[in-house]
GROMACS .gro file of C-alpha atoms in nm:
model
  488
    1MET     CA    1  -0.551   2.107  -0.497
    2GLY     CA    2  -0.918   2.083  -0.495
    3ILE     CA    3  -1.243   2.142  -0.674
    4MET     CA    4  -1.320   2.512  -0.672
    5VAL     CA    5  -1.668   2.506  -0.858
    6SER     CA    6  -1.912   2.221  -0.949
    7THR     CA    7  -2.203   2.330  -1.151
    8LEU     CA    8  -2.339   2.023  -1.351
    9PHE     CA    9  -2.302   1.710  -1.179
   10ASP     CA   10  -2.313   1.776  -0.794
   11ILE     CA   11  -2.540   1.487  -0.719
   12LEU     CA   12  -2.583   1.186  -0.973
   13ALA     CA   13  -2.816   0.909  -0.970
   14PRO     CA   14  -2.665   0.588  -1.043
   15ASP     CA   15  -2.933   0.503  -1.302
   16ASP     CA   16  -2.907   0.818  -1.488
   17ALA     CA   17  -2.857   0.716  -1.845
   18ASN     CA   18  -2.836   1.054  -1.996
   19LEU     CA   19  -2.493   1.161  -1.869
   20LEU     CA   20  -2.256   1.301  -2.105
   21PRO     CA   21  -1.952   1.088  -2.165
   22LEU     CA   22  -1.658   1.232  -1.981
   23ILE     CA   23  -1.329   1.258  -2.209
   24VAL     CA   24  -1.022   1.324  -1.991
   25ASP     CA   25  -0.693   1.449  -2.110
   26LEU     CA   26  -0.357   1.281  -1.975
   27ASP     CA   27  -0.065   1.526  -1.967
   28ASP     CA   28  -0.098   1.811  -1.699
   29THR     CA   29  -0.469   1.723  -1.627
   30LEU     CA   30  -0.517   1.350  -1.518
   31LEU     CA   31  -0.138   1.338  -1.427
   32LEU     CA   32   0.066   1.639  -1.271
   33THR     CA   33   0.334   1.603  -1.548
   34ASP     CA   34   0.370   1.571  -1.926
   35THR     CA   35   0.471   1.217  -2.045
   36LEU     CA   36   0.650   1.344  -2.321
   37TYR     CA   37   0.904   1.513  -2.133
   38GLU     CA   38   0.892   1.229  -1.868
   39ALA     CA   39   0.976   0.982  -2.148
   40PHE     CA   40   1.267   1.205  -2.289
   41ALA     CA   41   1.412   1.258  -1.935
   42VAL     CA   42   1.418   0.877  -1.857
   43LYS     CA   43   1.565   0.797  -2.199
   44ALA     CA   44   1.830   1.069  -2.176
   45PHE     CA   45   1.958   0.929  -1.861
   46LYS     CA   46   1.937   0.580  -1.921
   47LYS     CA   47   2.018   0.560  -2.298
   48PRO     CA   48   2.175   0.919  -2.398
   49GLN     CA   49   2.261   0.793  -2.738
   50SER     CA   50   1.933   0.642  -2.810
   51ALA     CA   51   1.756   0.980  -2.695
   52ALA     CA   52   1.987   1.188  -2.935
   53HIS     CA   53   1.887   0.944  -3.233
   54ASN     CA   54   1.530   0.986  -3.140
   55LEU     CA   55   1.538   1.366  -3.166
   56LEU     CA   56   1.588   1.304  -3.553
   57GLU     CA   57   1.233   1.157  -3.549
   58LEU     CA   58   1.093   1.512  -3.476
   59THR     CA   59   1.175   1.584  -3.858
   60LYS     CA   60   0.863   1.327  -3.928
   61GLY     CA   61   0.649   1.498  -3.666
   62ARG     CA   62   0.578   1.510  -3.288
   63ALA     CA   63   0.371   1.168  -3.296
   64ALA     CA   64   0.665   0.986  -3.464
   65PHE     CA   65   0.883   1.150  -3.208
   66LYS     CA   66   0.666   1.033  -2.923
   67ARG     CA   67   0.643   0.690  -3.058
   68ALA     CA   68   1.020   0.649  -3.078
   69LEU     CA   69   1.078   0.765  -2.728
   70SER     CA   70   0.822   0.531  -2.576
   71SER     CA   71   0.926   0.236  -2.799
   72GLU     CA   72   1.151   0.077  -2.530
   73GLY     CA   73   0.910   0.113  -2.246
   74LEU     CA   74   1.149   0.281  -2.028
   75LEU     CA   75   0.876   0.518  -1.873
   76ASP     CA   76   0.758   0.398  -1.524
   77VAL     CA   77   0.396   0.486  -1.564
   78GLN     CA   78   0.301   0.341  -1.230
   79THR     CA   79   0.485   0.614  -1.037
   80LEU     CA   80   0.372   0.920  -1.222
   81PRO     CA   81   0.210   1.185  -0.999
   82ALA     CA   82  -0.173   1.197  -1.045
   83ASN     CA   83  -0.407   1.487  -0.976
   84GLU     CA   84  -0.574   1.326  -0.695
   85SER     CA   85  -0.864   1.557  -0.673
   86LEU     CA   86  -0.950   1.519  -1.021
   87LEU     CA   87  -0.907   1.131  -0.999
   88SER     CA   88  -1.129   1.118  -0.690
   89TYR     CA   89  -1.402   1.326  -0.892
   90LEU     CA   90  -1.374   1.074  -1.190
   91GLN     CA   91  -1.408   0.778  -0.958
   92GLN     CA   92  -1.741   0.913  -0.831
   93GLN     CA   93  -1.860   0.971  -1.185
   94LYS     CA   94  -1.762   0.608  -1.259
   95LEU     CA   95  -1.954   0.476  -0.968
   96ALA     CA   96  -2.247   0.688  -1.096
   97GLY     CA   97  -2.246   0.492  -1.442
   98ARG     CA   98  -2.101   0.773  -1.638
   99PRO     CA   99  -1.884   0.670  -1.931
  100LEU     CA  100  -1.524   0.777  -1.895
  101HIS     CA  101  -1.254   0.791  -2.182
  102LEU     CA  102  -0.901   0.868  -2.170
  103VAL     CA  103  -0.793   1.070  -2.504
  104SER     CA  104  -0.456   1.224  -2.536
  105ALA     CA  105  -0.189   1.312  -2.759
  106ALA     CA  106   0.061   1.110  -2.568
  107GLU     CA  107   0.158   0.788  -2.728
  108GLN     CA  108  -0.094   0.509  -2.722
  109PHE     CA  109   0.117   0.267  -2.548
  110ILE     CA  110   0.152   0.511  -2.270
  111VAL     CA  111  -0.221   0.595  -2.256
  112GLU     CA  112  -0.295   0.237  -2.232
  113GLU     CA  113  -0.076   0.174  -1.926
  114VAL     CA  114  -0.213   0.472  -1.759
  115ALA     CA  115  -0.568   0.363  -1.834
  116ASP     CA  116  -0.479   0.026  -1.685
  117ARG     CA  117  -0.309   0.173  -1.368
  118PHE     CA  118  -0.642   0.351  -1.250
  119GLY     CA  119  -0.898   0.095  -1.410
  120ILE     CA  120  -1.163   0.351  -1.456
  121PHE     CA  121  -1.190   0.414  -1.812
  122ASP     CA  122  -1.398   0.256  -2.092
  123SER     CA  123  -1.132   0.336  -2.344
  124ALA     CA  124  -0.800   0.473  -2.397
  125THR     CA  125  -0.698   0.663  -2.720
  126GLY     CA  126  -0.361   0.843  -2.802
  127SER     CA  127  -0.148   0.922  -3.084
  128ASP     CA  128  -0.036   0.637  -3.307
  129GLY     CA  129   0.289   0.749  -3.457
  130ALA     CA  130   0.113   0.902  -3.762
  131ARG     CA  131  -0.155   1.114  -3.585
  132ASN     CA  132  -0.079   1.375  -3.316
  133LEU     CA  133  -0.410   1.366  -3.142
  134LYS     CA  134  -0.409   1.735  -2.990
  135GLY     CA  135  -0.606   2.045  -3.059
  136PRO     CA  136  -0.793   2.066  -3.376
  137ALA     CA  137  -0.723   1.678  -3.426
  138LYS     CA  138  -0.854   1.574  -3.112
  139ALA     CA  139  -1.171   1.805  -3.157
  140ALA     CA  140  -1.241   1.645  -3.493
  141TYR     CA  141  -1.185   1.291  -3.344
  142LEU     CA  142  -1.428   1.345  -3.058
  143ASP     CA  143  -1.690   1.493  -3.257
  144HIS     CA  144  -1.686   1.236  -3.493
  145ARG     CA  145  -1.681   0.957  -3.236
  146PHE     CA  146  -1.938   1.134  -2.956
  147PRO     CA  147  -2.189   1.292  -3.193
  148GLN     CA  148  -2.428   1.307  -2.903
  149GLY     CA  149  -2.210   1.521  -2.732
  150PHE     CA  150  -1.947   1.499  -2.470
  151SER     CA  151  -1.788   1.650  -2.163
  152TYR     CA  152  -1.414   1.736  -2.183
  153ALA     CA  153  -1.132   1.771  -1.897
  154GLY     CA  154  -0.824   1.950  -2.024
  155ASP     CA  155  -0.581   2.218  -1.920
  156SER     CA  156  -0.418   2.399  -2.166
  157ARG     CA  157  -0.468   2.669  -2.475
  158ALA     CA  158  -0.451   2.363  -2.721
  159ASP     CA  159  -0.772   2.213  -2.546
  160LEU     CA  160  -0.969   2.535  -2.647
  161ALA     CA  161  -1.037   2.385  -2.979
  162VAL     CA  162  -1.183   2.077  -2.815
  163TRP     CA  163  -1.398   2.291  -2.586
  164LYS     CA  164  -1.568   2.469  -2.866
  165GLU     CA  165  -1.720   2.121  -2.977
  166ALA     CA  166  -1.798   1.996  -2.620
  167GLU     CA  167  -2.141   2.032  -2.435
  168ALA     CA  168  -1.940   2.085  -2.107
  169ALA     CA  169  -1.584   2.144  -1.983
  170ILE     CA  170  -1.382   2.054  -1.678
  171LEU     CA  171  -1.098   2.316  -1.634
  172VAL     CA  172  -0.800   2.183  -1.470
  173GLY     CA  173  -0.533   2.433  -1.370
  174THR     CA  174  -0.606   2.657  -1.662
  175SER     CA  175  -0.484   3.013  -1.697
  176ASP     CA  176  -0.731   3.301  -1.629
  177GLN     CA  177  -0.713   3.384  -2.007
  178VAL     CA  178  -0.789   3.039  -2.123
  179SER     CA  179  -1.066   2.986  -1.857
  180LYS     CA  180  -1.235   3.316  -1.998
  181LYS     CA  181  -1.213   3.191  -2.333
  182ALA     CA  182  -1.346   2.832  -2.250
  183GLU     CA  183  -1.650   2.999  -2.077
  184ARG     CA  184  -1.749   3.165  -2.389
  185PHE     CA  185  -1.753   2.813  -2.576
  186THR     CA  186  -1.928   2.595  -2.339
  187ARG     CA  187  -2.067   2.545  -1.982
  188ILE     CA  188  -1.827   2.476  -1.716
  189GLU     CA  189  -1.886   2.161  -1.524
  190ALA     CA  190  -1.614   2.172  -1.265
  191ARG     CA  191  -1.279   2.345  -1.208
  192PHE     CA  192  -0.981   2.205  -1.044
  193ASP     CA  193  -0.679   2.382  -0.899
  194GLY     CA  194  -0.352   2.321  -1.093
  195THR     CA  195  -0.002   2.297  -0.973
  196SER     CA  196   0.198   2.572  -0.921
  197ALA     CA  197   0.543   2.585  -0.769
  198SER     CA  198   0.625   2.816  -0.463
  199ALA     CA  199   0.940   2.990  -0.391
  200LYS     CA  200   1.006   2.696  -0.113
  201ASP     CA  201   0.966   2.459  -0.403
  202TRP     CA  202   1.245   2.634  -0.628
  203ARG     CA  203   1.482   2.656  -0.299
  204LYS     CA  204   1.417   2.294  -0.245
  205LEU     CA  205   1.485   2.213  -0.606
  206PHE     CA  206   1.810   2.412  -0.608
  207ARG     CA  207   1.919   2.266  -0.273
  208LEU     CA  208   2.026   2.602  -0.137
  209HIS     CA  209   2.084   2.435   0.219
  210GLN     CA  210   2.375   2.211   0.025
  211TRP     CA  211   2.556   2.529  -0.044
  212SER     CA  212   2.689   2.472   0.314
  213LYS     CA  213   2.920   2.205   0.167
  214ASN     CA  214   3.096   2.467  -0.055
  215ALA     CA  215   3.219   2.626   0.258
  216LEU     CA  216   3.505   2.402   0.172
  217LEU     CA  217   3.629   2.643  -0.061
  218PHE     CA  218   3.740   2.859   0.243
  219VAL     CA  219   3.940   2.578   0.398
  220ALA     CA  220   4.255   2.645   0.201
  221LEU     CA  221   4.211   3.022   0.277
  222PHE     CA  222   4.234   2.966   0.657
  223LEU     CA  223   4.483   2.687   0.660
  224GLY     CA  224   4.700   2.868   0.428
  225GLN     CA  225   4.682   3.183   0.661
  226ALA     CA  226   4.570   3.411   0.370
  227TYR     CA  227   4.292   3.556   0.573
  228ASN     CA  228   4.432   3.894   0.563
  229ASP     CA  229   4.452   3.903   0.184
  230LEU     CA  230   4.136   4.097   0.060
  231SER     CA  231   4.208   3.965  -0.292
  232ALA     CA  232   4.192   3.606  -0.204
  233TRP     CA  233   3.878   3.681  -0.001
  234LEU     CA  234   3.719   3.830  -0.310
  235PHE     CA  235   3.821   3.554  -0.531
  236VAL     CA  236   3.685   3.271  -0.288
  237LEU     CA  237   3.372   3.456  -0.229
  238ALA     CA  238   3.297   3.489  -0.618
  239GLY     CA  239   3.382   3.142  -0.685
  240PHE     CA  240   3.175   3.029  -0.385
  241MET     CA  241   2.866   3.201  -0.558
  242PHE     CA  242   2.959   3.078  -0.900
  243PHE     CA  243   3.056   2.703  -0.799
  244SER     CA  244   2.741   2.706  -0.581
  245ILE     CA  245   2.513   2.801  -0.866
  246ALA     CA  246   2.644   2.521  -1.092
  247ALA     CA  247   2.626   2.267  -0.828
  248SER     CA  248   2.262   2.352  -0.804
  249GLY     CA  249   2.221   2.274  -1.154
  250THR     CA  250   2.359   1.930  -1.115
  251TYR     CA  251   2.117   1.872  -0.838
  252VAL     CA  252   1.831   1.950  -1.068
  253LEU     CA  253   1.966   1.692  -1.307
  254ASN     CA  254   2.005   1.429  -1.021
  255ASP     CA  255   1.641   1.487  -0.946
  256LEU     CA  256   1.558   1.444  -1.315
  257ALA     CA  257   1.791   1.119  -1.335
  258ASP     CA  258   1.612   0.976  -1.009
  259LEU     CA  259   1.249   1.048  -1.077
  260SER     CA  260   1.138   0.680  -1.073
  261SER     CA  261   1.324   0.589  -0.757
  262ASP     CA  262   1.246   0.902  -0.594
  263ARG     CA  263   0.868   0.854  -0.657
  264ARG     CA  264   0.885   0.530  -0.489
  265HIS     CA  265   1.095   0.660  -0.164
  266ALA     CA  266   0.911   0.750   0.138
  267THR     CA  267   1.040   1.110   0.164
  268LYS     CA  268   1.193   1.186  -0.190
  269ARG     CA  269   0.862   1.146  -0.359
  270GLU     CA  270   0.778   1.490  -0.204
  271ARG     CA  271   1.052   1.665  -0.408
  272PRO     CA  272   0.907   1.923  -0.641
  273ILE     CA  273   0.991   1.749  -0.995
  274ALA     CA  274   0.886   1.393  -0.865
  275ALA     CA  275   0.578   1.555  -0.718
  276GLY     CA  276   0.478   1.735  -1.027
  277ARG     CA  277   0.493   2.075  -0.851
  278ILE     CA  278   0.779   2.181  -1.093
  279PRO     CA  279   0.724   2.058  -1.465
  280ILE     CA  280   1.034   1.850  -1.596
  281ARG     CA  281   1.058   2.112  -1.892
  282SER     CA  282   1.131   2.385  -1.641
  283GLY     CA  283   1.369   2.182  -1.444
  284MET     CA  284   1.577   2.096  -1.765
  285LEU     CA  285   1.596   2.470  -1.838
  286ALA     CA  286   1.687   2.561  -1.483
  287ALA     CA  287   1.967   2.297  -1.489
  288ILE     CA  288   2.109   2.419  -1.821
  289GLY     CA  289   2.067   2.776  -1.727
  290THR     CA  290   2.244   2.741  -1.386
  291ILE     CA  291   2.516   2.518  -1.493
  292GLY     CA  292   2.582   2.760  -1.791
  293PHE     CA  293   2.583   3.054  -1.583
  294GLY     CA  294   2.799   2.905  -1.300
  295LEU     CA  295   3.055   2.802  -1.561
  296ALA     CA  296   3.083   3.132  -1.718
  297GLY     CA  297   3.124   3.300  -1.394
  298MET     CA  298   3.411   3.056  -1.311
  299PHE     CA  299   3.577   3.108  -1.646
  300ALA     CA  300   3.592   3.466  -1.557
  301LEU     CA  301   3.796   3.368  -1.259
  302GLY     CA  302   4.054   3.186  -1.460
  303ASN     CA  303   4.122   2.902  -1.641
  304VAL     CA  304   4.230   2.651  -1.345
  305PRO     CA  305   3.922   2.747  -1.137
  306PHE     CA  306   3.701   2.682  -1.454
  307LEU     CA  307   3.867   2.341  -1.541
  308LEU     CA  308   3.837   2.245  -1.183
  309THR     CA  309   3.458   2.338  -1.188
  310LEU     CA  310   3.431   2.138  -1.523
  311THR     CA  311   3.590   1.858  -1.373
  312TYR     CA  312   3.351   1.859  -1.069
  313LEU     CA  313   3.052   1.877  -1.303
  314ALA     CA  314   3.168   1.590  -1.527
  315ILE     CA  315   3.223   1.354  -1.213
  316THR     CA  316   2.879   1.446  -1.079
  317LEU     CA  317   2.706   1.391  -1.394
  318SER     CA  318   2.890   1.045  -1.461
  319TYR     CA  319   2.779   0.982  -1.121
  320SER     CA  320   2.411   1.059  -1.186
  321PHE     CA  321   2.419   0.885  -1.526
  322ARG     CA  322   2.619   0.570  -1.458
  323PHE     CA  323   2.824   0.516  -1.141
  324LYS     CA  324   2.549   0.583  -0.876
  325SER     CA  325   2.449   0.222  -0.876
  326ALA     CA  326   2.821   0.108  -0.851
  327ALA     CA  327   2.864  -0.014  -0.511
  328MET     CA  328   3.177   0.127  -0.334
  329LEU     CA  329   3.275   0.327  -0.617
  330ASP     CA  330   2.976   0.584  -0.561
  331VAL     CA  331   3.104   0.653  -0.216
  332LEU     CA  332   3.457   0.718  -0.344
  333ILE     CA  333   3.335   0.941  -0.614
  334LEU     CA  334   3.144   1.146  -0.350
  335ALA     CA  335   3.453   1.184  -0.143
  336SER     CA  336   3.626   1.306  -0.422
  337LEU     CA  337   3.390   1.574  -0.500
  338TYR     CA  338   3.446   1.700  -0.139
  339THR     CA  339   3.820   1.706  -0.205
  340ILE     CA  340   3.799   1.884  -0.531
  341ARG     CA  341   3.628   2.189  -0.359
  342ILE     CA  342   3.919   2.201  -0.122
  343ILE     CA  343   4.150   2.205  -0.422
  344LEU     CA  344   3.939   2.473  -0.597
  345GLY     CA  345   3.937   2.686  -0.292
  346ALA     CA  346   4.335   2.657  -0.282
  347GLU     CA  347   4.358   2.773  -0.647
  348LEU     CA  348   4.121   3.085  -0.581
  349ALA     CA  349   4.299   3.196  -0.272
  350ASP     CA  350   4.628   3.122  -0.437
  351VAL     CA  351   4.785   2.922  -0.157
  352VAL     CA  352   4.987   2.593  -0.149
  353LEU     CA  353   4.769   2.299  -0.074
  354SER     CA  354   4.926   2.065   0.182
  355ASP     CA  355   4.926   1.710   0.069
  356TRP     CA  356   4.837   1.590   0.421
  357LEU     CA  357   4.508   1.801   0.388
  358LEU     CA  358   4.399   1.606   0.077
  359VAL     CA  359   4.476   1.263   0.212
  360PHE     CA  360   4.272   1.358   0.541
  361SER     CA  361   3.996   1.511   0.297
  362MET     CA  362   3.974   1.156   0.103
  363PHE     CA  363   3.945   0.976   0.430
  364PHE     CA  364   3.714   1.187   0.606
  365PHE     CA  365   3.470   1.235   0.329
  366LEU     CA  366   3.476   0.866   0.226
  367SER     CA  367   3.377   0.804   0.578
  368LEU     CA  368   3.080   1.020   0.580
  369SER     CA  369   2.984   0.908   0.258
  370MET     CA  370   2.996   0.555   0.365
  371ALA     CA  371   2.769   0.677   0.680
  372LYS     CA  372   2.523   0.798   0.426
  373ARG     CA  373   2.495   0.480   0.226
  374TYR     CA  374   2.490   0.298   0.559
  375VAL     CA  375   2.173   0.477   0.678
  376GLU     CA  376   2.012   0.417   0.362
  377VAL     CA  377   2.103   0.039   0.377
  378VAL     CA  378   1.969  -0.006   0.732
  379LYS     CA  379   1.640   0.191   0.645
  380ALA     CA  380   1.594  -0.048   0.367
  381GLY     CA  381   1.582  -0.360   0.571
  382SER     CA  382   1.813  -0.658   0.594
  383ASP     CA  383   1.668  -0.853   0.292
  384ALA     CA  384   1.583  -0.564   0.059
  385LYS     CA  385   1.783  -0.419  -0.239
  386ILE     CA  386   1.813  -0.056  -0.262
  387ARG     CA  387   1.662   0.071  -0.567
  388GLY     CA  388   1.877   0.277  -0.816
  389ARG     CA  389   2.190   0.163  -0.587
  390GLY     CA  390   2.427  -0.113  -0.598
  391TYR     CA  391   2.358  -0.216  -0.225
  392SER     CA  392   2.115  -0.463  -0.049
  393GLY     CA  393   2.036  -0.465   0.322
  394ALA     CA  394   2.287  -0.745   0.388
  395ASP     CA  395   2.565  -0.489   0.316
  396ALA     CA  396   2.502  -0.266   0.610
  397VAL     CA  397   2.782  -0.468   0.831
  398LEU     CA  398   3.027  -0.399   0.560
  399LEU     CA  399   2.961  -0.043   0.522
  400LEU     CA  400   2.973   0.005   0.894
  401ASN     CA  401   3.321  -0.160   0.912
  402PHE     CA  402   3.468   0.014   0.621
  403GLY     CA  403   3.306   0.346   0.733
  404ILE     CA  404   3.461   0.347   1.075
  405ALA     CA  405   3.805   0.217   0.947
  406THR     CA  406   3.832   0.510   0.716
  407CYS     CA  407   3.732   0.739   0.988
  408SER     CA  408   4.001   0.608   1.187
  409CYS     CA  409   4.250   0.661   0.905
  410ALA     CA  410   4.129   1.033   0.874
  411VAL     CA  411   4.213   1.096   1.237
  412PHE     CA  412   4.537   0.918   1.235
  413THR     CA  413   4.627   1.143   0.933
  414VAL     CA  414   4.580   1.455   1.136
  415CYS     CA  415   4.788   1.301   1.420
  416MET     CA  416   5.063   1.232   1.186
  417TYR     CA  417   5.052   1.546   1.042
  418LEU     CA  418   5.094   1.719   1.376
  419LEU     CA  419   5.394   1.507   1.454
  420GLU     CA  420   5.567   1.523   1.109
  421ALA     CA  421   5.484   1.857   0.973
  422ALA     CA  422   5.311   2.100   1.210
  423PHE     CA  423   5.535   2.059   1.521
  424PRO     CA  424   5.872   2.089   1.324
  425SER     CA  425   5.761   2.391   1.122
  426SER     CA  426   5.715   2.745   1.211
  427ALA     CA  427   5.378   2.780   1.051
  428TYR     CA  428   5.225   2.789   1.387
  429SER     CA  429   5.299   2.982   1.700
  430THR     CA  430   5.184   2.732   1.934
  431PRO     CA  431   5.090   2.415   1.733
  432GLN     CA  432   5.008   2.212   2.058
  433PHE     CA  433   4.675   2.388   2.023
  434LEU     CA  434   4.601   2.176   1.705
  435TRP     CA  435   4.555   1.887   1.930
  436ILE     CA  436   4.207   2.063   2.020
  437ALA     CA  437   4.114   2.049   1.664
  438VAL     CA  438   4.220   1.671   1.642
  439LEU     CA  439   4.017   1.578   1.919
  440SER     CA  440   3.702   1.783   1.799
  441ILE     CA  441   3.718   1.624   1.463
  442ALA     CA  442   3.749   1.267   1.623
  443LEU     CA  443   3.482   1.323   1.871
  444TRP     CA  444   3.251   1.466   1.600
  445SER     CA  445   3.348   1.164   1.382
  446MET     CA  446   3.253   0.910   1.642
  447ARG     CA  447   2.928   1.092   1.707
  448VAL     CA  448   2.820   1.068   1.368
  449TRP     CA  449   2.868   0.695   1.357
  450LEU     CA  450   2.709   0.641   1.689
  451LEU     CA  451   2.395   0.824   1.562
  452ALA     CA  452   2.436   0.631   1.232
  453TYR     CA  453   2.425   0.284   1.401
  454ARG     CA  454   2.147   0.385   1.616
  455GLY     CA  455   1.926   0.491   1.318
  456GLU     CA  456   1.925   0.859   1.438
  457LEU     CA  457   2.129   1.027   1.163
  458ASP     CA  458   1.993   1.201   0.891
  459ASP     CA  459   2.079   1.071   0.536
  460ASP     CA  460   2.323   1.321   0.467
  461PRO     CA  461   2.586   1.380   0.746
  462VAL     CA  462   2.716   1.726   0.611
  463ALA     CA  463   2.356   1.864   0.604
  464PHE     CA  464   2.331   1.721   0.963
  465ALA     CA  465   2.608   1.908   1.098
  466VAL     CA  466   2.508   2.236   0.966
  467LYS     CA  467   2.172   2.185   1.163
  468ASP     CA  468   2.295   2.008   1.484
  469ARG     CA  469   2.392   2.231   1.762
  470ARG     CA  470   2.662   1.975   1.916
  471SER     CA  471   2.829   1.950   1.567
  472LEU     CA  472   2.819   2.339   1.540
  473LEU     CA  473   2.983   2.372   1.892
  474LEU     CA  474   3.255   2.121   1.817
  475GLY     CA  475   3.322   2.313   1.493
  476VAL     CA  476   3.368   2.624   1.696
  477VAL     CA  477   3.597   2.426   1.925
  478ALA     CA  478   3.807   2.305   1.639
  479ALA     CA  479   3.833   2.673   1.489
  480VAL     CA  480   3.937   2.807   1.821
  481GLY     CA  481   4.215   2.529   1.837
  482VAL     CA  482   4.356   2.626   1.514
  483GLY     CA  483   4.330   2.984   1.595
  484GLY     CA  484   4.500   2.934   1.917
  485ALA     CA  485   4.778   2.757   1.733
  486ILE     CA  486   4.851   3.056   1.482
  487LEU     CA  487   4.792   3.351   1.713
  488ILE     CA  488   4.908   3.249   2.048
   0.00000   0.00000   0.00000
């Protein structure tokens, strides 16, 4: 993002007293986001009932709705992403002695907080609950307040009414159509690129790489030895697609719920919505659309797959809304989400699910979830509290011990399964080959915790396994052990 054209104030003399006052819009101009949607998102996740009640204020007008949303001061203004190129330009103008005023349709309280954050504006004016300072209303206000003329920085079609009254315009991410109209009304002082989401941003938003976790739907298909059943394959493949699409919607909701904490995080602040590359309103629509489509597809596959998917979504959303900050309960919830995938796969493949597999799954994924939290806690430091979580740096030792203990329980469960169920049954031709799979699982688990202890593990062990060559090799070895037990 940067200045494309600068035609009026290329070189400013500090003592130039004739500079036009520069009026700056807030939403999608100074900021790379819209504070109305930001305020609604934060309240919807922190106080959903209050947010629903605030919607009734729309009957009194947008200004009343904005005031109701911002009345509790939940919006973290300090972390909202700014248009750095425009901000740099404004700071240069301020140093040259030019008057700067922040005028926005956003609620007055929010406009004042933003102005205080940047410290470059001579005044800050916003909507007051009765007047929505947008379009013609803003144009009339500015024309009355600055009769000597002004320059205006805006971004949208609504700003055309203001540019008609302005002596000069700064265009920030405007469309070609809006830009052409603005050029007919006034002269162009400067242009700045806007934000636009790339295909990579959308892939990142939907966490397509996380679809690898949903391969767990195929576990029951193989362990239940239904891999020769074409119908089972078709159902599981269809379920994989619909479930993954619905799960992607929950990742978007999670990003919306975590905006403030993500923006204060060293790496998560670059997520598309947190960074302002994808608008919040687009994220909301994407979440609703993907979850709805995924659920519709699962319903077509059967009532039980639909209910299991609905259960998964309900647990995921309860985690995002409420239980993410509940220490220990959060990792138990994450482990249960992995286990639900295995149960769903068994239902789609129409195979009987082993109780041994469910017990192993809960211990195994509880261990991995604790490894993820352990890494986050260690990175935060021994005296720090993890923002948005229920942990502090002092909890690292506890998580390490619990994680290794549950890992041991998972491996022990597999061993007991071999001795108590696999060897006495006729399900496997040569069950001794299963020891290869057991040793592979044990070795991989020990490797995960070794890397976590050294601080070399990615935040998500499952995502790490997909990218790590040694992990993939151990997965192949484990598959060979299971295959040998069945076929040889």
